[in-house]
């Protein structure tokens, strides 16, 4: 009877081990896909018509690891013409045109009212026109206004710091990709 107990215990442990391995493998297969209330899907691997830089995004990341209060952010962003939307992100409009958006740096990208924030992702969907340059400059100017307040740095998709000296390079690189 003791041998049967050890066999059953061994089989049970083996099944638990298989479940853990399977669960671990599922987590590794994730792709970077940001969905914000199904209104925005960035970098969707299932979209064959999408080129590699359809969304232009910059991150505002505090240099000191601190949490930012949502109410503080709401008040500050409203002063910079960034308004909280039903999608739980911020939006800048120029008249009726949507210029750019601000999502939470931490996925799923939305903001919760009682949450402390670690940073921000500023982004817009490019159109392949000179309007993209205007939006990028407007977005960057807003970020520069906020970076001092948050003691933050502005970084691109590759983790490089973006400032006035290399912004034009960023625009040139984006421009070359948008016309291909």
JSON list of C-alpha atoms in Angstrom, two decimals, residues 19-168:
[
{"chain": "A", "resi": 19, "resn": "UNK", "atom": "CA", "xyz": [0.99, 22.62, -15.37]},
{"chain": "A", "resi": 20, "resn": "UNK", "atom": "CA", "xyz": [3.67, 25.02, -14.10]},
{"chain": "A", "resi": 21, "resn": "UNK", "atom": "CA", "xyz": [5.85, 24.51, -17.18]},
{"chain": "A", "resi": 22, "resn": "UNK", "atom": "CA", "xyz": [2.88, 25.01, -19.53]},
{"chain": "A", "resi": 23, "resn": "UNK", "atom": "CA", "xyz": [1.85, 28.19, -17.68]},
{"chain": "A", "resi": 24, "resn": "UNK", "atom": "CA", "xyz": [5.42, 29.53, -17.84]},
{"chain": "A", "resi": 25, "resn": "UNK", "atom": "CA", "xyz": [5.64, 28.90, -21.60]},
{"chain": "A", "resi": 26, "resn": "UNK", "atom": "CA", "xyz": [2.39, 30.80, -22.23]},
{"chain": "A", "resi": 27, "resn": "UNK", "atom": "CA", "xyz": [3.76, 33.90, -20.50]},
{"chain": "A", "resi": 28, "resn": "UNK", "atom": "CA", "xyz": [6.91, 33.90, -22.67]},
{"chain": "A", "resi": 29, "resn": "UNK", "atom": "CA", "xyz": [4.96, 33.93, -25.94]},
{"chain": "A", "resi": 30, "resn": "UNK", "atom": "CA", "xyz": [3.49, 37.40, -25.31]},
{"chain": "A", "resi": 31, "resn": "UNK", "atom": "CA", "xyz": [4.07, 40.03, -27.96]},
{"chain": "A", "resi": 32, "resn": "UNK", "atom": "CA", "xyz": [4.07, 43.72, -27.27]},
{"chain": "A", "resi": 33, "resn": "UNK", "atom": "CA", "xyz": [0.55, 44.77, -28.08]},
{"chain": "A", "resi": 34, "resn": "UNK", "atom": "CA", "xyz": [-1.11, 47.68, -26.32]},
{"chain": "A", "resi": 35, "resn": "UNK", "atom": "CA", "xyz": [-4.90, 47.77, -26.33]},
{"chain": "A", "resi": 36, "resn": "UNK", "atom": "CA", "xyz": [-6.70, 50.69, -24.73]},
{"chain": "A", "resi": 37, "resn": "UNK", "atom": "CA", "xyz": [-10.41, 49.94, -24.35]},
{"chain": "A", "resi": 38, "resn": "UNK", "atom": "CA", "xyz": [-10.40, 48.54, -27.92]},
{"chain": "A", "resi": 39, "resn": "UNK", "atom": "CA", "xyz": [-10.16, 52.05, -29.37]},
{"chain": "A", "resi": 40, "resn": "UNK", "atom": "CA", "xyz": [-6.42, 51.89, -30.00]},
{"chain": "A", "resi": 41, "resn": "UNK", "atom": "CA", "xyz": [-4.33, 48.88, -30.89]},
{"chain": "A", "resi": 42, "resn": "UNK", "atom": "CA", "xyz": [-0.65, 49.65, -31.24]},
{"chain": "A", "resi": 43, "resn": "UNK", "atom": "CA", "xyz": [1.79, 47.28, -32.93]},
{"chain": "A", "resi": 44, "resn": "UNK", "atom": "CA", "xyz": [-0.82, 44.61, -33.73]},
{"chain": "A", "resi": 45, "resn": "UNK", "atom": "CA", "xyz": [1.08, 41.64, -35.20]},
{"chain": "A", "resi": 46, "resn": "UNK", "atom": "CA", "xyz": [-2.11, 40.50, -37.01]},
{"chain": "A", "resi": 47, "resn": "UNK", "atom": "CA", "xyz": [-2.33, 43.69, -39.09]},
{"chain": "A", "resi": 48, "resn": "UNK", "atom": "CA", "xyz": [-0.52, 42.95, -42.36]},
{"chain": "A", "resi": 49, "resn": "UNK", "atom": "CA", "xyz": [-1.15, 46.47, -43.70]},
{"chain": "A", "resi": 50, "resn": "UNK", "atom": "CA", "xyz": [0.73, 48.14, -40.85]},
{"chain": "A", "resi": 51, "resn": "UNK", "atom": "CA", "xyz": [4.32, 49.31, -41.30]},
{"chain": "A", "resi": 52, "resn": "UNK", "atom": "CA", "xyz": [6.78, 49.26, -38.41]},
{"chain": "A", "resi": 53, "resn": "UNK", "atom": "CA", "xyz": [6.30, 52.90, -37.34]},
{"chain": "A", "resi": 54, "resn": "UNK", "atom": "CA", "xyz": [2.61, 53.58, -37.73]},
{"chain": "A", "resi": 55, "resn": "UNK", "atom": "CA", "xyz": [2.41, 55.02, -34.24]},
{"chain": "A", "resi": 56, "resn": "UNK", "atom": "CA", "xyz": [4.97, 57.56, -33.10]},
{"chain": "A", "resi": 57, "resn": "UNK", "atom": "CA", "xyz": [5.53, 57.31, -29.35]},
{"chain": "A", "resi": 58, "resn": "UNK", "atom": "CA", "xyz": [7.82, 58.93, -26.79]},
{"chain": "A", "resi": 59, "resn": "UNK", "atom": "CA", "xyz": [7.99, 58.13, -23.10]},
{"chain": "A", "resi": 60, "resn": "UNK", "atom": "CA", "xyz": [8.21, 60.54, -20.19]},
{"chain": "A", "resi": 61, "resn": "UNK", "atom": "CA", "xyz": [9.98, 58.61, -17.47]},
{"chain": "A", "resi": 62, "resn": "UNK", "atom": "CA", "xyz": [10.85, 60.09, -14.06]},
{"chain": "A", "resi": 63, "resn": "UNK", "atom": "CA", "xyz": [14.58, 59.80, -13.31]},
{"chain": "A", "resi": 64, "resn": "UNK", "atom": "CA", "xyz": [13.85, 59.15, -9.64]},
{"chain": "A", "resi": 65, "resn": "UNK", "atom": "CA", "xyz": [11.70, 56.12, -8.94]},
{"chain": "A", "resi": 66, "resn": "UNK", "atom": "CA", "xyz": [8.60, 57.77, -7.54]},
{"chain": "A", "resi": 67, "resn": "UNK", "atom": "CA", "xyz": [4.89, 57.36, -7.91]},
{"chain": "A", "resi": 68, "resn": "UNK", "atom": "CA", "xyz": [2.87, 60.24, -9.28]},
{"chain": "A", "resi": 69, "resn": "UNK", "atom": "CA", "xyz": [-0.60, 60.88, -7.88]},
{"chain": "A", "resi": 70, "resn": "UNK", "atom": "CA", "xyz": [-3.46, 60.72, -10.41]},
{"chain": "A", "resi": 71, "resn": "UNK", "atom": "CA", "xyz": [-5.20, 63.87, -9.09]},
{"chain": "A", "resi": 72, "resn": "UNK", "atom": "CA", "xyz": [-1.93, 65.82, -9.33]},
{"chain": "A", "resi": 73, "resn": "UNK", "atom": "CA", "xyz": [-1.54, 64.56, -12.93]},
{"chain": "A", "resi": 74, "resn": "UNK", "atom": "CA", "xyz": [-5.13, 65.43, -13.84]},
{"chain": "A", "resi": 75, "resn": "UNK", "atom": "CA", "xyz": [-4.75, 69.01, -12.63]},
{"chain": "A", "resi": 76, "resn": "UNK", "atom": "CA", "xyz": [-1.36, 69.51, -14.31]},
{"chain": "A", "resi": 77, "resn": "UNK", "atom": "CA", "xyz": [-2.43, 67.91, -17.61]},
{"chain": "A", "resi": 78, "resn": "UNK", "atom": "CA", "xyz": [-5.61, 70.02, -17.77]},
{"chain": "A", "resi": 79, "resn": "UNK", "atom": "CA", "xyz": [-3.38, 73.13, -17.55]},
{"chain": "A", "resi": 80, "resn": "UNK", "atom": "CA", "xyz": [-1.54, 71.78, -20.62]},
{"chain": "A", "resi": 81, "resn": "UNK", "atom": "CA", "xyz": [-4.76, 71.24, -22.59]},
{"chain": "A", "resi": 82, "resn": "UNK", "atom": "CA", "xyz": [-4.66, 67.46, -22.05]},
{"chain": "A", "resi": 83, "resn": "UNK", "atom": "CA", "xyz": [-8.11, 66.17, -21.17]},
{"chain": "A", "resi": 84, "resn": "UNK", "atom": "CA", "xyz": [-9.07, 62.86, -19.58]},
{"chain": "A", "resi": 85, "resn": "UNK", "atom": "CA", "xyz": [-11.26, 60.76, -21.90]},
{"chain": "A", "resi": 86, "resn": "UNK", "atom": "CA", "xyz": [-13.81, 57.96, -21.54]},
{"chain": "A", "resi": 87, "resn": "UNK", "atom": "CA", "xyz": [-11.02, 55.59, -22.65]},
{"chain": "A", "resi": 88, "resn": "UNK", "atom": "CA", "xyz": [-9.16, 56.45, -19.41]},
{"chain": "A", "resi": 89, "resn": "UNK", "atom": "CA", "xyz": [-6.28, 58.14, -21.22]},
{"chain": "A", "resi": 90, "resn": "UNK", "atom": "CA", "xyz": [-5.50, 61.80, -21.92]},
{"chain": "A", "resi": 91, "resn": "UNK", "atom": "CA", "xyz": [-6.01, 63.53, -25.27]},
{"chain": "A", "resi": 92, "resn": "UNK", "atom": "CA", "xyz": [-4.87, 66.82, -26.81]},
{"chain": "A", "resi": 93, "resn": "UNK", "atom": "CA", "xyz": [-7.16, 68.35, -29.38]},
{"chain": "A", "resi": 94, "resn": "UNK", "atom": "CA", "xyz": [-6.61, 71.25, -31.74]},
{"chain": "A", "resi": 95, "resn": "UNK", "atom": "CA", "xyz": [-10.17, 72.30, -32.44]},
{"chain": "A", "resi": 96, "resn": "UNK", "atom": "CA", "xyz": [-11.89, 69.07, -33.48]},
{"chain": "A", "resi": 97, "resn": "UNK", "atom": "CA", "xyz": [-8.67, 67.37, -34.59]},
{"chain": "A", "resi": 98, "resn": "UNK", "atom": "CA", "xyz": [-7.04, 64.95, -32.17]},
{"chain": "A", "resi": 99, "resn": "UNK", "atom": "CA", "xyz": [-3.36, 65.89, -31.98]},
{"chain": "A", "resi": 100, "resn": "UNK", "atom": "CA", "xyz": [-1.94, 63.23, -29.64]},
{"chain": "A", "resi": 101, "resn": "UNK", "atom": "CA", "xyz": [-2.70, 61.01, -26.66]},
{"chain": "A", "resi": 102, "resn": "UNK", "atom": "CA", "xyz": [-1.08, 60.20, -23.32]},
{"chain": "A", "resi": 103, "resn": "UNK", "atom": "CA", "xyz": [-1.32, 56.71, -21.88]},
{"chain": "A", "resi": 104, "resn": "UNK", "atom": "CA", "xyz": [0.02, 55.23, -18.68]},
{"chain": "A", "resi": 105, "resn": "UNK", "atom": "CA", "xyz": [3.59, 53.97, -19.10]},
{"chain": "A", "resi": 106, "resn": "UNK", "atom": "CA", "xyz": [2.60, 50.74, -17.39]},
{"chain": "A", "resi": 107, "resn": "UNK", "atom": "CA", "xyz": [0.29, 48.42, -19.34]},
{"chain": "A", "resi": 108, "resn": "UNK", "atom": "CA", "xyz": [-2.57, 48.21, -19.98]},
{"chain": "A", "resi": 109, "resn": "UNK", "atom": "CA", "xyz": [-1.97, 51.92, -20.56]},
{"chain": "A", "resi": 110, "resn": "UNK", "atom": "CA", "xyz": [-5.09, 53.28, -18.94]},
{"chain": "A", "resi": 111, "resn": "UNK", "atom": "CA", "xyz": [-5.22, 55.44, -15.82]},
{"chain": "A", "resi": 112, "resn": "UNK", "atom": "CA", "xyz": [-7.21, 54.51, -12.72]},
{"chain": "A", "resi": 113, "resn": "UNK", "atom": "CA", "xyz": [-8.48, 57.22, -10.39]},
{"chain": "A", "resi": 114, "resn": "UNK", "atom": "CA", "xyz": [-6.77, 55.92, -7.24]},
{"chain": "A", "resi": 115, "resn": "UNK", "atom": "CA", "xyz": [-3.57, 54.82, -8.92]},
{"chain": "A", "resi": 116, "resn": "UNK", "atom": "CA", "xyz": [-0.03, 56.07, -8.53]},
{"chain": "A", "resi": 117, "resn": "UNK", "atom": "CA", "xyz": [1.63, 56.53, -11.93]},
{"chain": "A", "resi": 118, "resn": "UNK", "atom": "CA", "xyz": [5.20, 55.54, -12.84]},
{"chain": "A", "resi": 119, "resn": "UNK", "atom": "CA", "xyz": [5.44, 57.47, -16.14]},
{"chain": "A", "resi": 120, "resn": "UNK", "atom": "CA", "xyz": [3.66, 58.38, -19.39]},
{"chain": "A", "resi": 121, "resn": "UNK", "atom": "CA", "xyz": [3.59, 57.32, -23.04]},
{"chain": "A", "resi": 122, "resn": "UNK", "atom": "CA", "xyz": [2.81, 60.18, -25.46]},
{"chain": "A", "resi": 123, "resn": "UNK", "atom": "CA", "xyz": [1.75, 58.98, -28.90]},
{"chain": "A", "resi": 124, "resn": "UNK", "atom": "CA", "xyz": [-0.12, 59.67, -32.12]},
{"chain": "A", "resi": 125, "resn": "UNK", "atom": "CA", "xyz": [-0.96, 57.71, -35.21]},
{"chain": "A", "resi": 126, "resn": "UNK", "atom": "CA", "xyz": [0.94, 59.03, -38.18]},
{"chain": "A", "resi": 127, "resn": "UNK", "atom": "CA", "xyz": [-0.71, 60.04, -41.43]},
{"chain": "A", "resi": 128, "resn": "UNK", "atom": "CA", "xyz": [2.44, 60.27, -43.55]},
{"chain": "A", "resi": 129, "resn": "UNK", "atom": "CA", "xyz": [2.05, 64.03, -44.05]},
{"chain": "A", "resi": 130, "resn": "UNK", "atom": "CA", "xyz": [3.84, 67.14, -42.83]},
{"chain": "A", "resi": 131, "resn": "UNK", "atom": "CA", "xyz": [1.11, 67.28, -40.18]},
{"chain": "A", "resi": 132, "resn": "UNK", "atom": "CA", "xyz": [3.04, 64.46, -38.46]},
{"chain": "A", "resi": 133, "resn": "UNK", "atom": "CA", "xyz": [5.98, 66.84, -37.92]},
{"chain": "A", "resi": 134, "resn": "UNK", "atom": "CA", "xyz": [3.71, 69.46, -36.36]},
{"chain": "A", "resi": 135, "resn": "UNK", "atom": "CA", "xyz": [2.15, 66.88, -34.04]},
{"chain": "A", "resi": 136, "resn": "UNK", "atom": "CA", "xyz": [5.53, 65.51, -33.00]},
{"chain": "A", "resi": 137, "resn": "UNK", "atom": "CA", "xyz": [6.87, 68.99, -32.23]},
{"chain": "A", "resi": 138, "resn": "UNK", "atom": "CA", "xyz": [3.71, 69.90, -30.31]},
{"chain": "A", "resi": 139, "resn": "UNK", "atom": "CA", "xyz": [3.89, 66.64, -28.37]},
{"chain": "A", "resi": 140, "resn": "UNK", "atom": "CA", "xyz": [7.59, 67.15, -27.63]},
{"chain": "A", "resi": 141, "resn": "UNK", "atom": "CA", "xyz": [7.05, 70.75, -26.47]},
{"chain": "A", "resi": 142, "resn": "UNK", "atom": "CA", "xyz": [4.34, 69.59, -24.07]},
{"chain": "A", "resi": 143, "resn": "UNK", "atom": "CA", "xyz": [6.64, 66.85, -22.78]},
{"chain": "A", "resi": 144, "resn": "UNK", "atom": "CA", "xyz": [9.48, 69.37, -22.27]},
{"chain": "A", "resi": 145, "resn": "UNK", "atom": "CA", "xyz": [7.09, 71.54, -20.24]},
{"chain": "A", "resi": 146, "resn": "UNK", "atom": "CA", "xyz": [6.28, 68.53, -18.05]},
{"chain": "A", "resi": 147, "resn": "UNK", "atom": "CA", "xyz": [9.71, 66.88, -17.77]},
{"chain": "A", "resi": 148, "resn": "UNK", "atom": "CA", "xyz": [11.04, 69.44, -15.32]},
{"chain": "A", "resi": 149, "resn": "UNK", "atom": "CA", "xyz": [7.97, 69.17, -13.10]},
{"chain": "A", "resi": 150, "resn": "UNK", "atom": "CA", "xyz": [8.23, 65.37, -12.94]},
{"chain": "A", "resi": 151, "resn": "UNK", "atom": "CA", "xyz": [12.07, 65.36, -12.93]},
{"chain": "A", "resi": 152, "resn": "UNK", "atom": "CA", "xyz": [11.80, 63.09, -15.96]},
{"chain": "A", "resi": 153, "resn": "UNK", "atom": "CA", "xyz": [13.55, 62.31, -19.20]},
{"chain": "A", "resi": 154, "resn": "UNK", "atom": "CA", "xyz": [12.04, 61.89, -22.64]},
{"chain": "A", "resi": 155, "resn": "UNK", "atom": "CA", "xyz": [13.02, 58.63, -24.33]},
{"chain": "A", "resi": 156, "resn": "UNK", "atom": "CA", "xyz": [12.27, 57.07, -27.71]},
{"chain": "A", "resi": 157, "resn": "UNK", "atom": "CA", "xyz": [11.36, 53.48, -28.61]},
{"chain": "A", "resi": 158, "resn": "UNK", "atom": "CA", "xyz": [15.03, 52.49, -28.43]},
{"chain": "A", "resi": 159, "resn": "UNK", "atom": "CA", "xyz": [15.55, 53.92, -24.93]},
{"chain": "A", "resi": 160, "resn": "UNK", "atom": "CA", "xyz": [17.59, 56.91, -26.17]},
{"chain": "A", "resi": 161, "resn": "UNK", "atom": "CA", "xyz": [17.07, 60.29, -24.52]},
{"chain": "A", "resi": 162, "resn": "UNK", "atom": "CA", "xyz": [15.39, 62.78, -26.87]},
{"chain": "A", "resi": 163, "resn": "UNK", "atom": "CA", "xyz": [16.04, 66.51, -26.56]},
{"chain": "A", "resi": 164, "resn": "UNK", "atom": "CA", "xyz": [16.08, 69.58, -28.83]},
{"chain": "A", "resi": 165, "resn": "UNK", "atom": "CA", "xyz": [19.47, 68.61, -30.27]},
{"chain": "A", "resi": 166, "resn": "UNK", "atom": "CA", "xyz": [18.32, 65.26, -31.67]},
{"chain": "A", "resi": 167, "resn": "UNK", "atom": "CA", "xyz": [14.61, 65.88, -32.25]},
{"chain": "A", "resi": 168, "resn": "UNK", "atom": "CA", "xyz": [15.22, 66.81, -35.89]}
]
